[in-house]
XYZ file of C-alpha atoms in Angstrom:
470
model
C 73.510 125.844 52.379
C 74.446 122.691 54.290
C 77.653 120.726 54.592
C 77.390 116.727 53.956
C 79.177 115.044 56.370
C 79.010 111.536 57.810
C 76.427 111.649 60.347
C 74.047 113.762 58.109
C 73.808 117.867 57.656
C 75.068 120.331 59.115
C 72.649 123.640 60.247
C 71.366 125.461 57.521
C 73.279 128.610 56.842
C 72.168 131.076 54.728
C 74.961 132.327 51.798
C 74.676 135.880 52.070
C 76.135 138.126 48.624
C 77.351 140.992 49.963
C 77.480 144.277 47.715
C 80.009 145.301 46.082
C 79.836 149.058 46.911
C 79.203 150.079 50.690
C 75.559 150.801 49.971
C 73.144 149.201 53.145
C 71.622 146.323 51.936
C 68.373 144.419 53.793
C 68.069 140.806 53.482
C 65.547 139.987 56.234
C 63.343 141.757 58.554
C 62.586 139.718 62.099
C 59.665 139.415 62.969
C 57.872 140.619 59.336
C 54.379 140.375 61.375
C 52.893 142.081 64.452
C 49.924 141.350 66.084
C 47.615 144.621 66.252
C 46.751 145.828 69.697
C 49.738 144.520 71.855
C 50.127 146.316 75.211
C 53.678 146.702 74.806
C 56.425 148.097 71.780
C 57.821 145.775 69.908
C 61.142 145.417 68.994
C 62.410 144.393 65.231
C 65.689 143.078 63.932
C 66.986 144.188 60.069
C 69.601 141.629 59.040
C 71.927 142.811 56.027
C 74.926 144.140 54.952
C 77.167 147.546 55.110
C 75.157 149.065 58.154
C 77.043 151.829 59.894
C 76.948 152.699 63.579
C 75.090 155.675 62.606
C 72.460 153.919 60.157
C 69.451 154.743 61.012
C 65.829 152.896 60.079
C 63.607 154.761 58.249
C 60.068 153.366 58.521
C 57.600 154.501 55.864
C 60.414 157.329 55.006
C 61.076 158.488 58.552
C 63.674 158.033 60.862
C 63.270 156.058 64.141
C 65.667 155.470 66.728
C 67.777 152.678 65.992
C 70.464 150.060 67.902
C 73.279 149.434 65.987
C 74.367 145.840 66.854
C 76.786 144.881 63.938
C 77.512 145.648 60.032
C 74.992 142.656 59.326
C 71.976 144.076 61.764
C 70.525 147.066 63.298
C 67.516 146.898 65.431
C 64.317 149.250 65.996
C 60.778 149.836 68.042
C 57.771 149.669 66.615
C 55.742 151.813 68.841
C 51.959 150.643 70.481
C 50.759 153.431 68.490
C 51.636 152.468 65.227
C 50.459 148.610 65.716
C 46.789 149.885 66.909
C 44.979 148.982 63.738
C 45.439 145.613 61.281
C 46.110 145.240 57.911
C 49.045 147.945 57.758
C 52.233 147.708 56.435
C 55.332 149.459 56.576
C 58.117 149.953 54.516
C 61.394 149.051 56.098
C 64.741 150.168 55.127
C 68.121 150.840 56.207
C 70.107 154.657 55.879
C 73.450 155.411 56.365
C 74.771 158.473 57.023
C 75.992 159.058 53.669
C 72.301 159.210 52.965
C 72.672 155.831 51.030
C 69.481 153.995 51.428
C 68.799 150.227 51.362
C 66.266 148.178 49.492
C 63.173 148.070 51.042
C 61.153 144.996 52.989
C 57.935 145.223 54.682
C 56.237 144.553 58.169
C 52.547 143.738 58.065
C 50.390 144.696 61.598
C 47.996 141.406 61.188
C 44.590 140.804 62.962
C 45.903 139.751 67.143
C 44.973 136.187 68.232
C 43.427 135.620 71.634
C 44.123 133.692 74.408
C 41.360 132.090 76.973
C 41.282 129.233 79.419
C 39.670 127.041 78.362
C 39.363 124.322 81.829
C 42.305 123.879 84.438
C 43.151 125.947 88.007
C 46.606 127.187 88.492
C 46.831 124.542 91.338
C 48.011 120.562 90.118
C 45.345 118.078 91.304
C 43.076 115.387 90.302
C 39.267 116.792 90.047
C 36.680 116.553 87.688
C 34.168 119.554 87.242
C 33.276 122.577 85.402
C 36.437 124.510 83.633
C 37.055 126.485 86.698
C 36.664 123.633 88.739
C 38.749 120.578 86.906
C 42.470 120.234 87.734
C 45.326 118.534 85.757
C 48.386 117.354 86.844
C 50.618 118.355 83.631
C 48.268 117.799 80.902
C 50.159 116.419 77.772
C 48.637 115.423 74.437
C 45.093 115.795 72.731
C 42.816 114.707 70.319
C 39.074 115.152 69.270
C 36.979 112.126 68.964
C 34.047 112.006 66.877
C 31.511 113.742 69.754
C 33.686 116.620 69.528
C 34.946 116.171 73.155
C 38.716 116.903 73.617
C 40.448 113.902 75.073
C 43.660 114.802 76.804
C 46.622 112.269 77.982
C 46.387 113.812 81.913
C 50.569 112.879 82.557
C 51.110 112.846 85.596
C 47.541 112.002 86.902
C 48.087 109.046 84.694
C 44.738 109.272 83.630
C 42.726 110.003 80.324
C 39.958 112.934 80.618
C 37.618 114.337 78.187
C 36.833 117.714 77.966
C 33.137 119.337 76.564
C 34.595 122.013 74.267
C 31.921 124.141 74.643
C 31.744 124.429 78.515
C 34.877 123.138 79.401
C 33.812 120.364 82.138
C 36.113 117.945 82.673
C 35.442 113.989 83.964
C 37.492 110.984 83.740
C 37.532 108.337 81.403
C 40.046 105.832 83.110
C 43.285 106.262 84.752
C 43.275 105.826 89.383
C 45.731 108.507 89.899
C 48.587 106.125 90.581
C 51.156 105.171 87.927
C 50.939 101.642 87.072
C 49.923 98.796 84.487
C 46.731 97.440 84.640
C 44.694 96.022 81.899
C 41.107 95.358 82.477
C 39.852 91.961 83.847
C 43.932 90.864 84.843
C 42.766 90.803 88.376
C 39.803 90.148 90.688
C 42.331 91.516 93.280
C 39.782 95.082 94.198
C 43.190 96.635 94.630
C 43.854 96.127 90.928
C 40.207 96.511 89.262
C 40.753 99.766 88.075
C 42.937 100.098 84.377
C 46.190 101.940 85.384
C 48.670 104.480 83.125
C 52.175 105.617 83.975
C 52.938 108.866 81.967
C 50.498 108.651 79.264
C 51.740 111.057 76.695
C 50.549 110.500 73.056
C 46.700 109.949 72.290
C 44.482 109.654 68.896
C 40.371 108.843 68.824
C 39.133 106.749 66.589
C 35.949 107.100 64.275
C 34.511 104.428 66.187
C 35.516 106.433 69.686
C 38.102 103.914 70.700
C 40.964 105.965 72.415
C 44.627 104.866 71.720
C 47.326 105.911 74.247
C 50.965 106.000 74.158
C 51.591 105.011 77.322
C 55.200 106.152 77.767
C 56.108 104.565 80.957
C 55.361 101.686 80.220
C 56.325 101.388 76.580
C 53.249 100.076 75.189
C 50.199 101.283 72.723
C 47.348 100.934 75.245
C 43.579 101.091 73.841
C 40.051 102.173 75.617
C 36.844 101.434 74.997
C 33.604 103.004 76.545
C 30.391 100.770 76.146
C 27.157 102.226 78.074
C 29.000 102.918 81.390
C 31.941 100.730 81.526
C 35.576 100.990 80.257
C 37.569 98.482 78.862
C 41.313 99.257 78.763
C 43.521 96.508 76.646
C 47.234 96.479 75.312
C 47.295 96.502 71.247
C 50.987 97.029 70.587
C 54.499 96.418 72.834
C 55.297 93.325 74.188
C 54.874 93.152 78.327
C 54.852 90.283 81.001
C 52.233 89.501 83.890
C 53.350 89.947 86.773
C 52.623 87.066 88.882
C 54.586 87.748 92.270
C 52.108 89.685 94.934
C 54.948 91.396 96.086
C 56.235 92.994 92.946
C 52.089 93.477 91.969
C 51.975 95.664 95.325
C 55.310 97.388 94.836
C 54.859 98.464 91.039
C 50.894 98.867 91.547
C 50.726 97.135 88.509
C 50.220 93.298 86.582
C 51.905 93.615 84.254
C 55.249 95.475 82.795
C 56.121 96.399 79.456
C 59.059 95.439 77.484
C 61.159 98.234 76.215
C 63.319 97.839 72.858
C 62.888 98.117 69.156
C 61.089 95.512 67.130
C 58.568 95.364 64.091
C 55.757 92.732 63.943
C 52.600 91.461 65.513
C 51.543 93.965 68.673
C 51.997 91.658 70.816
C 55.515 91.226 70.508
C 56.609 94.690 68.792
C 58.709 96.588 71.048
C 58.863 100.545 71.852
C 61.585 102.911 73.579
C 59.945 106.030 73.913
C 55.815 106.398 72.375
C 54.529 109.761 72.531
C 52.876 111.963 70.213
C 50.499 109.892 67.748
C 48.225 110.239 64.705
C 45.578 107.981 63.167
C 44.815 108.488 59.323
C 41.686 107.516 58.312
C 42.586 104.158 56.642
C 43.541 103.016 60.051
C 47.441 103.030 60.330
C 48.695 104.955 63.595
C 51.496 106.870 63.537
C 53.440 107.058 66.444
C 56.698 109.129 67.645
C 59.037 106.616 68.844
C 60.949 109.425 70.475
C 63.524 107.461 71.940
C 64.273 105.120 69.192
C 64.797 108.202 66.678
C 61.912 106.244 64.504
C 58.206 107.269 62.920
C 56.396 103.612 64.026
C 53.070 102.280 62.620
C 50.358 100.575 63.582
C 48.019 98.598 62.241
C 44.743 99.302 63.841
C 42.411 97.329 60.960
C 44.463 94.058 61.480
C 43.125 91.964 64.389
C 47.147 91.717 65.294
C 48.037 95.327 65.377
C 50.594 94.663 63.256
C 53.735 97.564 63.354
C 56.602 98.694 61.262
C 58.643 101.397 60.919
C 57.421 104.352 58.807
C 60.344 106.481 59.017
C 64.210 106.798 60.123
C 66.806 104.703 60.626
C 67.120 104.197 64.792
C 70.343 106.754 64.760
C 70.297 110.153 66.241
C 71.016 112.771 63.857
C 69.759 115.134 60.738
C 69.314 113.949 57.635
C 66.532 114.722 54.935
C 65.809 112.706 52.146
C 64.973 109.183 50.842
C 63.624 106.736 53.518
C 66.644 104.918 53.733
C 68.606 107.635 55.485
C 66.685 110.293 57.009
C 67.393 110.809 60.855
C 65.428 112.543 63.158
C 66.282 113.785 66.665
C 63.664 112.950 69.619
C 60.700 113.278 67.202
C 58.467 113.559 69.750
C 55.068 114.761 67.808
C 53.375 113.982 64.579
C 50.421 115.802 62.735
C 48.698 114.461 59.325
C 48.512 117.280 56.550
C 44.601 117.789 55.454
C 45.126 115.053 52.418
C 46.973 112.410 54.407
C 49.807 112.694 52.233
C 52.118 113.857 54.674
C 52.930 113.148 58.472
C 54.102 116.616 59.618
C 56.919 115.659 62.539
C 58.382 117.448 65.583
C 61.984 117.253 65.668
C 62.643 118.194 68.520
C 66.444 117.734 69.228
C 67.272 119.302 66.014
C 64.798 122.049 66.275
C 63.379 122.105 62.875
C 59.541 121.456 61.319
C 60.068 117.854 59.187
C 57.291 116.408 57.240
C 57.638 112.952 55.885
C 55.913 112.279 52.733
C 53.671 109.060 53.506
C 53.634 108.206 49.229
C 57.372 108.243 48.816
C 58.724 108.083 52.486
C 61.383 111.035 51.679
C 61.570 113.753 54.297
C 62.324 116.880 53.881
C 62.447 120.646 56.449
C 59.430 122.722 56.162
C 60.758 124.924 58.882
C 63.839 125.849 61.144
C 67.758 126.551 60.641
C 68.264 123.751 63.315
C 70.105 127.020 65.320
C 67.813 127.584 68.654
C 66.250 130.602 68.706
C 62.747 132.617 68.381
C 63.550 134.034 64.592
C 60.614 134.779 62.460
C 61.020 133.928 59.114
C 61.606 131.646 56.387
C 62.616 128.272 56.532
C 66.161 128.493 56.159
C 65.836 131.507 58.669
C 63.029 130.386 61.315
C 64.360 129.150 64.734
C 63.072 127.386 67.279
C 64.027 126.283 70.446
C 62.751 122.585 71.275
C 59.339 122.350 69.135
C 57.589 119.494 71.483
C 54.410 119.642 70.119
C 52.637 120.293 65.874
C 48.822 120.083 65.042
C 47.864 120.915 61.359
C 45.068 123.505 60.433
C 42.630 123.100 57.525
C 44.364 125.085 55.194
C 48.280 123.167 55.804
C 49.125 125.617 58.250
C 51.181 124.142 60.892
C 50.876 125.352 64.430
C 54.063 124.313 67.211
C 54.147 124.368 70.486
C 57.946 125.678 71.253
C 58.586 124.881 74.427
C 61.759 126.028 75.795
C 60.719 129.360 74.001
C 57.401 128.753 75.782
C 55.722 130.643 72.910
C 53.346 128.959 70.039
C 54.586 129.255 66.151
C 52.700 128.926 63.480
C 54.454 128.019 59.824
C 52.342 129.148 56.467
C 51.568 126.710 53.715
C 54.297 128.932 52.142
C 57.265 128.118 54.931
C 57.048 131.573 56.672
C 57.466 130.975 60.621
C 55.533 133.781 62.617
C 54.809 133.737 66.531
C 51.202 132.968 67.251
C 51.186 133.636 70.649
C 53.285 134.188 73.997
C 55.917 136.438 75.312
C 58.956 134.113 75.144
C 61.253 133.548 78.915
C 58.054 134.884 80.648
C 55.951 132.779 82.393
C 53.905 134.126 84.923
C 49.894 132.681 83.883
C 48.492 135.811 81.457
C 45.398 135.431 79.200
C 44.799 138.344 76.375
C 46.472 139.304 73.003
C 48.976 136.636 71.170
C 51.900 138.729 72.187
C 50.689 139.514 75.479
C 49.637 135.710 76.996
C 52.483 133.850 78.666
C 52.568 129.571 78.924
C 54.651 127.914 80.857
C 55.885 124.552 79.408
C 53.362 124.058 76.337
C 53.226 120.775 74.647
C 50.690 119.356 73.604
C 48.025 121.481 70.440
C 45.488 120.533 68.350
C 43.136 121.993 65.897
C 39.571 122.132 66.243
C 38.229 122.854 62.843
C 35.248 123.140 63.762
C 35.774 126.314 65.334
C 39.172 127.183 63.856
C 40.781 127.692 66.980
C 43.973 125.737 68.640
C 43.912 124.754 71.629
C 47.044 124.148 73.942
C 48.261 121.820 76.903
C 49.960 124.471 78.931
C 51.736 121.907 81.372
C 53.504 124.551 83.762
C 50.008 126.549 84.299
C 47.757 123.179 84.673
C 45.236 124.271 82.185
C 43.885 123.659 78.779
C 44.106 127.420 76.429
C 42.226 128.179 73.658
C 43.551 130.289 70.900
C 41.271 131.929 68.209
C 44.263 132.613 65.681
């Protein structure tokens, strides 16, 4: 249910029928999936109606001790024992003392996911090497080009790296260290000869391997080009200025500076606020989160102007589904294509919901997410998050988040049901293993390898790249 107001819709709340007699009643069960093999009990919530402070939760007939938190919920343990082995279930249901019983619902023990590290040290730094000897300084966004490689938007290092799947070695594809804006051949000065970043955040490979960067800082859609050994770094979209005073070239380590705004057109004099996430479709057009602007932008990449317009939203902060002409995003800050190109599946960030905007019609609608922050399991109208930064979609339309403030990873079925892939929520102290059992620190950026039918993650806070075989 959602009130129309002004400015949009409200939160999603759910419209609960209570019974009419005072039997217990289950509505939900949170989470409805475990992962088998966890090192630690896990602890699930039974929403409803006309629980008693004696209610107990009977699971597969027999009682368990329960925590009474309210006439709407009452929560329980699963025990390590009974979550040893996948592909269980367990009926769920709610007694009172009366020895009313509710309906039942179910809790499935799936097959566990597992974490690795895949390259990255705990310790920041700049270093190419092998995956236990490459550092990152905050790795953000990545994408696979057509070798396979992973190439990853290195944030602060303002650099971009590509990373060998397989092995995990790590080397640099451009990007000095230093925050800047350089374009190749805008000086012979040698302190300026090397193409400079600052915060690159959003990146997308091409079929014909050229690499397109959001480069945040300086508000512009930056492109790269490797031929033989050398690297050609060039500015396709957001209008900028060269800088032709030494002083401010030395100051700014840069020669040129971006323009930041909003404006559709030719690249070279479209303006950006905030570029980060991307996506390229395979007819060419790239997608990009315009975070700061509250817009979906696209690119042109076939037209020898780069032309760009506005895909989605309507520049106001807010939350609004529907036709194009008045949805409203909050910081989108990611964007995933479905498997058929149809959709652009979109990171809301501020309003903490799973959007995908349908590329045919240009309506949006919520795939996942009350907009309430939280961790909740569930459907959509019942799944929270808390500050989804980062979406990658899997083969089959699942959609996998990175939820960052939660630092956990989500995945949401083709059929809208929000489970927790992997993490252990506040904790963030570096931990490889079982789903449940890892810990990330800061996740944001996550793609999909279908070649291997893993995700892999940017864990910022830990410096490193994961792998997760879901």
């Amino acid at each position: 249910m959602y009130v129309v107001q002004s400015t949009g819709l409200s939160n999603a709340t759910i419209l609960r029928v209570t019974p009419a007699n005072d039997n217990p009643f289950a509505y939900t069960v949170t989470p409805n999936e475990v992962q088998a093999g966890t090192d630690r009990a896990t602890v699930i919530s039974v929403n409803g109606a006309n629980f008693a402070e004696k209610s107990k939760v009977l699971v597969n007939g027999t009682e368990v001790k329960t925590t009474f938190v309210g006439k709407a919920r009452v929560d329980f343990t699963l025990s390590k024992d009974l979550t040893d082995t996948a592909n269980v279930t367990y009926q769920i249901q709610v007694k009172n003392n009366d020895g009313t019983v509710s309906n039942p619902l179910a809790v499935t023990v799936v097959r566990a996911s597992v974490v690795s590290t895949l390259a990255g040290k705990s310790l920041d730094g700049f270093e190419d090497g092998d995956s236990e000897t490459a550092k990152f300084r905050r790795p953000s966004r990545m994408a696979i080009g057509p070798d396979g490689f992973y190439y990853v938007a290195d944030q602060q290092n303002n650099a971009i790296r590509r990373v060998n799947p397989a092995t995990g070695f790590t080397e640099t594809i451009a990007g000095d260290g230093q925050p800047g804006y350089v374009d190749s051949g805008d000086s012979t000065d040698e302190n300026f000869s090397v193409p400079r970043f600052n915060n690159p955040l959003g990146i997308a490979v091409a079929g014909d391997g050229a690499i397109y960067v959001a480069d945040f800082g300086n508000r512009v859609i930056r492109r790269v080009r490797i031929s033989g050994s050398g690297v050609t770094v060039d500015t396709v979209a957001g209008e900028n200025d060269l800088i032709e005073d030494k002083d401010e070239r030395a100051e700014t380590k840069s020669t040129r500076r971006g323009l930041q705004g909003f404006g559709n057109g030719v690249g070279a004099v479209a303006r950006f606020r905030g570029p980060d996430g991307m996506a390229l479709a395979s007819n060419g057009i790239l997608y990009v989160a315009d975070a700061t602007n509250q817009y979906i932008r696209a690119v042109d990449t076939t037209s020898a102007t780069f032309d760009v317009t506005t895909a989605s939203g309507i520049g106001i902060v807010g939350f609004t589904d529907g036709a194009v002409s008045t949805a409203r995003y909050s910081f989108p800050l990611d964007v995933a294509l479905t498997p058929d190109e149809s959709g652009l599946v979109v990171a809301d960030f501020g309003n903490n919901r799973i959007r995908l905007f349908d590329i045919v019609t240009g309506s949006v609608s919520t795939i996942a997410g009350s907009g309430f922050e939280g961790t909740a399991s569930g459907g959509p109208l019942v799944a929270q998050f808390r500050g989804p930064i980062g979406v990658t979609v899997g083969s089959d339309g699942t959609v996998y988040v990175t939820d960052n403030a939660s630092n956990t990873i989500r995945k949401v079925s083709p059929e809208g049901n929000t489970t927790t892939l992997a993490g252990g929520g506040s904790r963030s102290k570096f931990k490889d293993g079982i789903g449940p059992d890892a810990n990330f620190k800061d996740p944001r950026g996550i793609l999909f390898d279908p070649s291997i039918g893993s995700v892999v993650v940017s864990d910022q806070g830990h410096q490193r790249l994961r792998k997760i075989v879901p």
